[in-house]
Amino acid sequence: MCKLLLYLTYGYNRLSKDAFRASLAMFSKPARQHALPRISNETELVNYMGR
């Protein structure tokens, strides 16, 4: 899928190809990162919803 996307990208050239391949090597394993909770209690929720 990523390689197909690379060839369908507008403005694709050798520099972008090399950069894309380098990024695939660096980030080969998918990662999941969970966001920290933005609201820690009910009071903060009420204040946030009041905006």
mmJSON file of the N, C-alpha and C atoms, coordinates in Angstrom:
{"data_MODEL":{"atom_site":{
"group_PDB":["ATOM","ATOM","ATOM","ATOM","ATOM","ATOM","ATOM","ATOM","ATOM","ATOM","ATOM","ATOM","ATOM","ATOM","ATOM","ATOM","ATOM","ATOM","ATOM","ATOM","ATOM","ATOM","ATOM","ATOM","ATOM","ATOM","ATOM","ATOM","ATOM","ATOM","ATOM","ATOM","ATOM","ATOM","ATOM","ATOM","ATOM","ATOM","ATOM","ATOM","ATOM","ATOM","ATOM","ATOM","ATOM","ATOM","ATOM","ATOM","ATOM","ATOM","ATOM","ATOM","ATOM","ATOM","ATOM","ATOM","ATOM","ATOM","ATOM","ATOM","ATOM","ATOM","ATOM","ATOM","ATOM","ATOM","ATOM","ATOM","ATOM","ATOM","ATOM","ATOM","ATOM","ATOM","ATOM","ATOM","ATOM","ATOM","ATOM","ATOM","ATOM","ATOM","ATOM","ATOM","ATOM","ATOM","ATOM","ATOM","ATOM","ATOM","ATOM","ATOM","ATOM","ATOM","ATOM","ATOM","ATOM","ATOM","ATOM","ATOM","ATOM","ATOM","ATOM","ATOM","ATOM","ATOM","ATOM","ATOM","ATOM","ATOM","ATOM","ATOM","ATOM","ATOM","ATOM","ATOM","ATOM","ATOM","ATOM","ATOM","ATOM","ATOM","ATOM","ATOM","ATOM","ATOM","ATOM","ATOM","ATOM","ATOM","ATOM","ATOM","ATOM","ATOM","ATOM","ATOM","ATOM","ATOM","ATOM","ATOM","ATOM","ATOM","ATOM","ATOM","ATOM","ATOM","ATOM","ATOM","ATOM","ATOM","ATOM","ATOM","ATOM"],
"id":[1,2,3,4,5,6,7,8,9,10,11,12,13,14,15,16,17,18,19,20,21,22,23,24,25,26,27,28,29,30,31,32,33,34,35,36,37,38,39,40,41,42,43,44,45,46,47,48,49,50,51,52,53,54,55,56,57,58,59,60,61,62,63,64,65,66,67,68,69,70,71,72,73,74,75,76,77,78,79,80,81,82,83,84,85,86,87,88,89,90,91,92,93,94,95,96,97,98,99,100,101,102,103,104,105,106,107,108,109,110,111,112,113,114,115,116,117,118,119,120,121,122,123,124,125,126,127,128,129,130,131,132,133,134,135,136,137,138,139,140,141,142,143,144,145,146,147,148,149,150,151,152,153],
"type_symbol":["N","C","C","N","C","C","N","C","C","N","C","C","N","C","C","N","C","C","N","C","C","N","C","C","N","C","C","N","C","C","N","C","C","N","C","C","N","C","C","N","C","C","N","C","C","N","C","C","N","C","C","N","C","C","N","C","C","N","C","C","N","C","C","N","C","C","N","C","C","N","C","C","N","C","C","N","C","C","N","C","C","N","C","C","N","C","C","N","C","C","N","C","C","N","C","C","N","C","C","N","C","C","N","C","C","N","C","C","N","C","C","N","C","C","N","C","C","N","C","C","N","C","C","N","C","C","N","C","C","N","C","C","N","C","C","N","C","C","N","C","C","N","C","C","N","C","C","N","C","C","N","C","C"],
"label_atom_id":["N","CA","C","N","CA","C","N","CA","C","N","CA","C","N","CA","C","N","CA","C","N","CA","C","N","CA","C","N","CA","C","N","CA","C","N","CA","C","N","CA","C","N","CA","C","N","CA","C","N","CA","C","N","CA","C","N","CA","C","N","CA","C","N","CA","C","N","CA","C","N","CA","C","N","CA","C","N","CA","C","N","CA","C","N","CA","C","N","CA","C","N","CA","C","N","CA","C","N","CA","C","N","CA","C","N","CA","C","N","CA","C","N","CA","C","N","CA","C","N","CA","C","N","CA","C","N","CA","C","N","CA","C","N","CA","C","N","CA","C","N","CA","C","N","CA","C","N","CA","C","N","CA","C","N","CA","C","N","CA","C","N","CA","C","N","CA","C","N","CA","C","N","CA","C","N","CA","C"],
"label_alt_id":[null,null,null,null,null,null,null,null,null,null,null,null,null,null,null,null,null,null,null,null,null,null,null,null,null,null,null,null,null,null,null,null,null,null,null,null,null,null,null,null,null,null,null,null,null,null,null,null,null,null,null,null,null,null,null,null,null,null,null,null,null,null,null,null,null,null,null,null,null,null,null,null,null,null,null,null,null,null,null,null,null,null,null,null,null,null,null,null,null,null,null,null,null,null,null,null,null,null,null,null,null,null,null,null,null,null,null,null,null,null,null,null,null,null,null,null,null,null,null,null,null,null,null,null,null,null,null,null,null,null,null,null,null,null,null,null,null,null,null,null,null,null,null,null,null,null,null,null,null,null,null,null,null],
"label_comp_id":["MET","MET","MET","CYS","CYS","CYS","LYS","LYS","LYS","LEU","LEU","LEU","LEU","LEU","LEU","LEU","LEU","LEU","TYR","TYR","TYR","LEU","LEU","LEU","THR","THR","THR","TYR","TYR","TYR","GLY","GLY","GLY","TYR","TYR","TYR","ASN","ASN","ASN","ARG","ARG","ARG","LEU","LEU","LEU","SER","SER","SER","LYS","LYS","LYS","ASP","ASP","ASP","ALA","ALA","ALA","PHE","PHE","PHE","ARG","ARG","ARG","ALA","ALA","ALA","SER","SER","SER","LEU","LEU","LEU","ALA","ALA","ALA","MET","MET","MET","PHE","PHE","PHE","SER","SER","SER","LYS","LYS","LYS","PRO","PRO","PRO","ALA","ALA","ALA","ARG","ARG","ARG","GLN","GLN","GLN","HIS","HIS","HIS","ALA","ALA","ALA","LEU","LEU","LEU","PRO","PRO","PRO","ARG","ARG","ARG","ILE","ILE","ILE","SER","SER","SER","ASN","ASN","ASN","GLU","GLU","GLU","THR","THR","THR","GLU","GLU","GLU","LEU","LEU","LEU","VAL","VAL","VAL","ASN","ASN","ASN","TYR","TYR","TYR","MET","MET","MET","GLY","GLY","GLY","ARG","ARG","ARG"],
"label_asym_id":["A","A","A","A","A","A","A","A","A","A","A","A","A","A","A","A","A","A","A","A","A","A","A","A","A","A","A","A","A","A","A","A","A","A","A","A","A","A","A","A","A","A","A","A","A","A","A","A","A","A","A","A","A","A","A","A","A","A","A","A","A","A","A","A","A","A","A","A","A","A","A","A","A","A","A","A","A","A","A","A","A","A","A","A","A","A","A","A","A","A","A","A","A","A","A","A","A","A","A","A","A","A","A","A","A","A","A","A","A","A","A","A","A","A","A","A","A","A","A","A","A","A","A","A","A","A","A","A","A","A","A","A","A","A","A","A","A","A","A","A","A","A","A","A","A","A","A","A","A","A","A","A","A"],
"label_entity_id":["1","1","1","1","1","1","1","1","1","1","1","1","1","1","1","1","1","1","1","1","1","1","1","1","1","1","1","1","1","1","1","1","1","1","1","1","1","1","1","1","1","1","1","1","1","1","1","1","1","1","1","1","1","1","1","1","1","1","1","1","1","1","1","1","1","1","1","1","1","1","1","1","1","1","1","1","1","1","1","1","1","1","1","1","1","1","1","1","1","1","1","1","1","1","1","1","1","1","1","1","1","1","1","1","1","1","1","1","1","1","1","1","1","1","1","1","1","1","1","1","1","1","1","1","1","1","1","1","1","1","1","1","1","1","1","1","1","1","1","1","1","1","1","1","1","1","1","1","1","1","1","1","1"],
"label_seq_id":[1,1,1,2,2,2,3,3,3,4,4,4,5,5,5,6,6,6,7,7,7,8,8,8,9,9,9,10,10,10,11,11,11,12,12,12,13,13,13,14,14,14,15,15,15,16,16,16,17,17,17,18,18,18,19,19,19,20,20,20,21,21,21,22,22,22,23,23,23,24,24,24,25,25,25,26,26,26,27,27,27,28,28,28,29,29,29,30,30,30,31,31,31,32,32,32,33,33,33,34,34,34,35,35,35,36,36,36,37,37,37,38,38,38,39,39,39,40,40,40,41,41,41,42,42,42,43,43,43,44,44,44,45,45,45,46,46,46,47,47,47,48,48,48,49,49,49,50,50,50,51,51,51],
"pdbx_PDB_ins_code":[null,null,null,null,null,null,null,null,null,null,null,null,null,null,null,null,null,null,null,null,null,null,null,null,null,null,null,null,null,null,null,null,null,null,null,null,null,null,null,null,null,null,null,null,null,null,null,null,null,null,null,null,null,null,null,null,null,null,null,null,null,null,null,null,null,null,null,null,null,null,null,null,null,null,null,null,null,null,null,null,null,null,null,null,null,null,null,null,null,null,null,null,null,null,null,null,null,null,null,null,null,null,null,null,null,null,null,null,null,null,null,null,null,null,null,null,null,null,null,null,null,null,null,null,null,null,null,null,null,null,null,null,null,null,null,null,null,null,null,null,null,null,null,null,null,null,null,null,null,null,null,null,null],
"Cartn_x":[0.827,0.0,0.867,1.888,2.736,3.476,3.949,4.684,3.761,2.52,1.555,1.267,1.104,0.857,2.005,3.213,4.394,4.328,3.927,3.907,2.703,1.684,0.5,0.576,1.621,1.763,2.167,1.496,1.822,3.155,4.007,5.299,6.367,6.124,7.062,8.34,9.496,10.775,11.776,13.022,14.015,14.246,14.296,14.506,13.358,12.134,10.99,10.971,11.377,11.446,12.45,13.623,14.657,14.215,13.58,13.11,12.014,11.112,10.027,10.57,11.499,12.094,12.873,13.551,14.276,13.296,12.159,11.175,10.563,10.382,9.868,10.835,12.128,13.13,13.15,12.952,12.994,11.738,10.599,9.318,8.622,9.305,8.762,7.703,7.768,6.812,5.704,4.438,3.341,3.312,2.943,2.906,1.538,1.173,-0.061,0.319,-0.127,0.151,-1.172,-1.466,-2.723,-2.543,-3.544,-3.509,-3.808,-3.178,-3.462,-4.852,-5.558,-6.882,-6.784,-7.665,-7.652,-8.489,-9.435,-10.329,-10.2,-9.796,-9.522,-10.654,-11.606,-12.713,-13.971,-15.069,-16.36,-16.402,-15.752,-15.733,-15.067,-13.964,-13.294,-14.185,-14.928,-15.842,-16.942,-17.525,-18.582,-18.03,-16.856,-16.24,-15.934,-15.467,-15.145,-16.409,-17.458,-18.701,-19.397,-19.081,-19.691,-19.101,-18.037,-17.391,-18.207],
"Cartn_y":[-1.194,0.0,1.252,1.313,2.5,2.736,1.664,1.826,2.312,1.831,2.298,3.778,4.181,5.587,6.464,5.986,6.734,7.066,6.125,6.347,7.163,7.266,8.048,9.489,9.82,11.152,12.166,13.316,14.393,15.012,15.304,15.915,14.923,13.669,12.605,12.735,12.743,12.777,11.917,11.935,11.055,11.402,12.69,13.096,12.621,12.802,12.353,10.836,10.14,8.677,8.222,8.832,8.461,8.77,9.911,10.286,9.336,8.985,8.077,6.703,6.201,4.888,4.923,6.016,6.142,6.139,6.811,6.837,5.459,4.679,3.321,2.468,2.664,1.906,2.335,3.62,4.128,3.767,3.789,3.57,2.339,1.214,0.004,-0.667,-0.483,-1.116,-0.122,-0.484,0.411,0.63,1.819,2.145,2.687,2.439,3.01,3.881,5.092,6.02,6.604,6.394,6.879,8.296,9.123,10.496,10.495,11.397,11.549,12.149,11.789,12.377,13.888,14.592,16.053,16.551,15.735,16.113,15.051,15.475,14.496,14.34,15.283,15.147,15.816,15.653,16.155,17.68,18.35,19.816,20.348,19.762,20.172,19.905,18.797,18.481,19.535,19.9,20.921,22.251,22.628,23.88,23.844,22.713,22.588,22.663,21.987,21.973,23.333,24.161,25.481,26.484,26.139,27.078,27.3],
"Cartn_z":[0.0,0.0,0.0,0.835,0.911,-0.394,-1.01,-2.262,-3.37,-3.387,-4.371,-4.156,-2.918,-2.593,-3.069,-2.928,-3.352,-4.837,-5.653,-7.096,-7.555,-6.728,-7.089,-6.602,-5.866,-5.292,-6.352,-6.358,-7.277,-6.872,-7.822,-7.541,-7.128,-7.379,-7.023,-7.842,-7.172,-7.87,-7.103,-7.513,-6.89,-5.423,-5.109,-3.721,-2.833,-3.298,-2.501,-2.381,-3.437,-3.392,-2.344,-2.331,-1.362,0.068,0.258,1.593,2.075,1.173,1.536,1.906,1.128,1.432,2.743,3.021,4.289,5.462,5.298,6.381,6.605,5.547,5.707,6.513,6.286,7.039,8.507,8.762,10.138,10.926,10.261,10.935,10.366,10.384,9.773,10.642,11.945,12.851,13.207,12.947,13.314,14.828,15.227,16.654,17.024,18.241,18.783,19.959,19.915,21.004,21.475,22.732,23.288,23.819,23.578,24.084,25.581,26.281,27.7,27.867,28.935,29.151,29.321,28.677,28.757,29.927,30.344,31.435,32.518,33.701,34.753,35.764,35.79,36.746,36.193,36.917,36.439,36.366,37.282,37.28,36.017,35.647,34.408,33.205,33.225,32.128,32.014,33.136,33.139,32.641,33.106,32.656,31.165,30.684,29.269,28.411,28.837,28.067,28.1,29.074,29.168,28.202,27.551,26.616,25.389],
"occupancy":[1.0,1.0,1.0,1.0,1.0,1.0,1.0,1.0,1.0,1.0,1.0,1.0,1.0,1.0,1.0,1.0,1.0,1.0,1.0,1.0,1.0,1.0,1.0,1.0,1.0,1.0,1.0,1.0,1.0,1.0,1.0,1.0,1.0,1.0,1.0,1.0,1.0,1.0,1.0,1.0,1.0,1.0,1.0,1.0,1.0,1.0,1.0,1.0,1.0,1.0,1.0,1.0,1.0,1.0,1.0,1.0,1.0,1.0,1.0,1.0,1.0,1.0,1.0,1.0,1.0,1.0,1.0,1.0,1.0,1.0,1.0,1.0,1.0,1.0,1.0,1.0,1.0,1.0,1.0,1.0,1.0,1.0,1.0,1.0,1.0,1.0,1.0,1.0,1.0,1.0,1.0,1.0,1.0,1.0,1.0,1.0,1.0,1.0,1.0,1.0,1.0,1.0,1.0,1.0,1.0,1.0,1.0,1.0,1.0,1.0,1.0,1.0,1.0,1.0,1.0,1.0,1.0,1.0,1.0,1.0,1.0,1.0,1.0,1.0,1.0,1.0,1.0,1.0,1.0,1.0,1.0,1.0,1.0,1.0,1.0,1.0,1.0,1.0,1.0,1.0,1.0,1.0,1.0,1.0,1.0,1.0,1.0,1.0,1.0,1.0,1.0,1.0,1.0],
"B_iso_or_equiv":[0.0,0.0,0.0,0.0,0.0,0.0,0.0,0.0,0.0,0.0,0.0,0.0,0.0,0.0,0.0,0.0,0.0,0.0,0.0,0.0,0.0,0.0,0.0,0.0,0.0,0.0,0.0,0.0,0.0,0.0,0.0,0.0,0.0,0.0,0.0,0.0,0.0,0.0,0.0,0.0,0.0,0.0,0.0,0.0,0.0,0.0,0.0,0.0,0.0,0.0,0.0,0.0,0.0,0.0,0.0,0.0,0.0,0.0,0.0,0.0,0.0,0.0,0.0,0.0,0.0,0.0,0.0,0.0,0.0,0.0,0.0,0.0,0.0,0.0,0.0,0.0,0.0,0.0,0.0,0.0,0.0,0.0,0.0,0.0,0.0,0.0,0.0,0.0,0.0,0.0,0.0,0.0,0.0,0.0,0.0,0.0,0.0,0.0,0.0,0.0,0.0,0.0,0.0,0.0,0.0,0.0,0.0,0.0,0.0,0.0,0.0,0.0,0.0,0.0,0.0,0.0,0.0,0.0,0.0,0.0,0.0,0.0,0.0,0.0,0.0,0.0,0.0,0.0,0.0,0.0,0.0,0.0,0.0,0.0,0.0,0.0,0.0,0.0,0.0,0.0,0.0,0.0,0.0,0.0,0.0,0.0,0.0,0.0,0.0,0.0,0.0,0.0,0.0],
"pdbx_formal_charge":[null,null,null,null,null,null,null,null,null,null,null,null,null,null,null,null,null,null,null,null,null,null,null,null,null,null,null,null,null,null,null,null,null,null,null,null,null,null,null,null,null,null,null,null,null,null,null,null,null,null,null,null,null,null,null,null,null,null,null,null,null,null,null,null,null,null,null,null,null,null,null,null,null,null,null,null,null,null,null,null,null,null,null,null,null,null,null,null,null,null,null,null,null,null,null,null,null,null,null,null,null,null,null,null,null,null,null,null,null,null,null,null,null,null,null,null,null,null,null,null,null,null,null,null,null,null,null,null,null,null,null,null,null,null,null,null,null,null,null,null,null,null,null,null,null,null,null,null,null,null,null,null,null],
"auth_seq_id":[1,1,1,2,2,2,3,3,3,4,4,4,5,5,5,6,6,6,7,7,7,8,8,8,9,9,9,10,10,10,11,11,11,12,12,12,13,13,13,14,14,14,15,15,15,16,16,16,17,17,17,18,18,18,19,19,19,20,20,20,21,21,21,22,22,22,23,23,23,24,24,24,25,25,25,26,26,26,27,27,27,28,28,28,29,29,29,30,30,30,31,31,31,32,32,32,33,33,33,34,34,34,35,35,35,36,36,36,37,37,37,38,38,38,39,39,39,40,40,40,41,41,41,42,42,42,43,43,43,44,44,44,45,45,45,46,46,46,47,47,47,48,48,48,49,49,49,50,50,50,51,51,51],
"auth_comp_id":["MET","MET","MET","CYS","CYS","CYS","LYS","LYS","LYS","LEU","LEU","LEU","LEU","LEU","LEU","LEU","LEU","LEU","TYR","TYR","TYR","LEU","LEU","LEU","THR","THR","THR","TYR","TYR","TYR","GLY","GLY","GLY","TYR","TYR","TYR","ASN","ASN","ASN","ARG","ARG","ARG","LEU","LEU","LEU","SER","SER","SER","LYS","LYS","LYS","ASP","ASP","ASP","ALA","ALA","ALA","PHE","PHE","PHE","ARG","ARG","ARG","ALA","ALA","ALA","SER","SER","SER","LEU","LEU","LEU","ALA","ALA","ALA","MET","MET","MET","PHE","PHE","PHE","SER","SER","SER","LYS","LYS","LYS","PRO","PRO","PRO","ALA","ALA","ALA","ARG","ARG","ARG","GLN","GLN","GLN","HIS","HIS","HIS","ALA","ALA","ALA","LEU","LEU","LEU","PRO","PRO","PRO","ARG","ARG","ARG","ILE","ILE","ILE","SER","SER","SER","ASN","ASN","ASN","GLU","GLU","GLU","THR","THR","THR","GLU","GLU","GLU","LEU","LEU","LEU","VAL","VAL","VAL","ASN","ASN","ASN","TYR","TYR","TYR","MET","MET","MET","GLY","GLY","GLY","ARG","ARG","ARG"],
"auth_asym_id":["A","A","A","A","A","A","A","A","A","A","A","A","A","A","A","A","A","A","A","A","A","A","A","A","A","A","A","A","A","A","A","A","A","A","A","A","A","A","A","A","A","A","A","A","A","A","A","A","A","A","A","A","A","A","A","A","A","A","A","A","A","A","A","A","A","A","A","A","A","A","A","A","A","A","A","A","A","A","A","A","A","A","A","A","A","A","A","A","A","A","A","A","A","A","A","A","A","A","A","A","A","A","A","A","A","A","A","A","A","A","A","A","A","A","A","A","A","A","A","A","A","A","A","A","A","A","A","A","A","A","A","A","A","A","A","A","A","A","A","A","A","A","A","A","A","A","A","A","A","A","A","A","A"],
"auth_atom_id":["N","CA","C","N","CA","C","N","CA","C","N","CA","C","N","CA","C","N","CA","C","N","CA","C","N","CA","C","N","CA","C","N","CA","C","N","CA","C","N","CA","C","N","CA","C","N","CA","C","N","CA","C","N","CA","C","N","CA","C","N","CA","C","N","CA","C","N","CA","C","N","CA","C","N","CA","C","N","CA","C","N","CA","C","N","CA","C","N","CA","C","N","CA","C","N","CA","C","N","CA","C","N","CA","C","N","CA","C","N","CA","C","N","CA","C","N","CA","C","N","CA","C","N","CA","C","N","CA","C","N","CA","C","N","CA","C","N","CA","C","N","CA","C","N","CA","C","N","CA","C","N","CA","C","N","CA","C","N","CA","C","N","CA","C","N","CA","C","N","CA","C","N","CA","C","N","CA","C"],
"pdbx_PDB_model_num":[1,1,1,1,1,1,1,1,1,1,1,1,1,1,1,1,1,1,1,1,1,1,1,1,1,1,1,1,1,1,1,1,1,1,1,1,1,1,1,1,1,1,1,1,1,1,1,1,1,1,1,1,1,1,1,1,1,1,1,1,1,1,1,1,1,1,1,1,1,1,1,1,1,1,1,1,1,1,1,1,1,1,1,1,1,1,1,1,1,1,1,1,1,1,1,1,1,1,1,1,1,1,1,1,1,1,1,1,1,1,1,1,1,1,1,1,1,1,1,1,1,1,1,1,1,1,1,1,1,1,1,1,1,1,1,1,1,1,1,1,1,1,1,1,1,1,1,1,1,1,1,1,1]
}}}
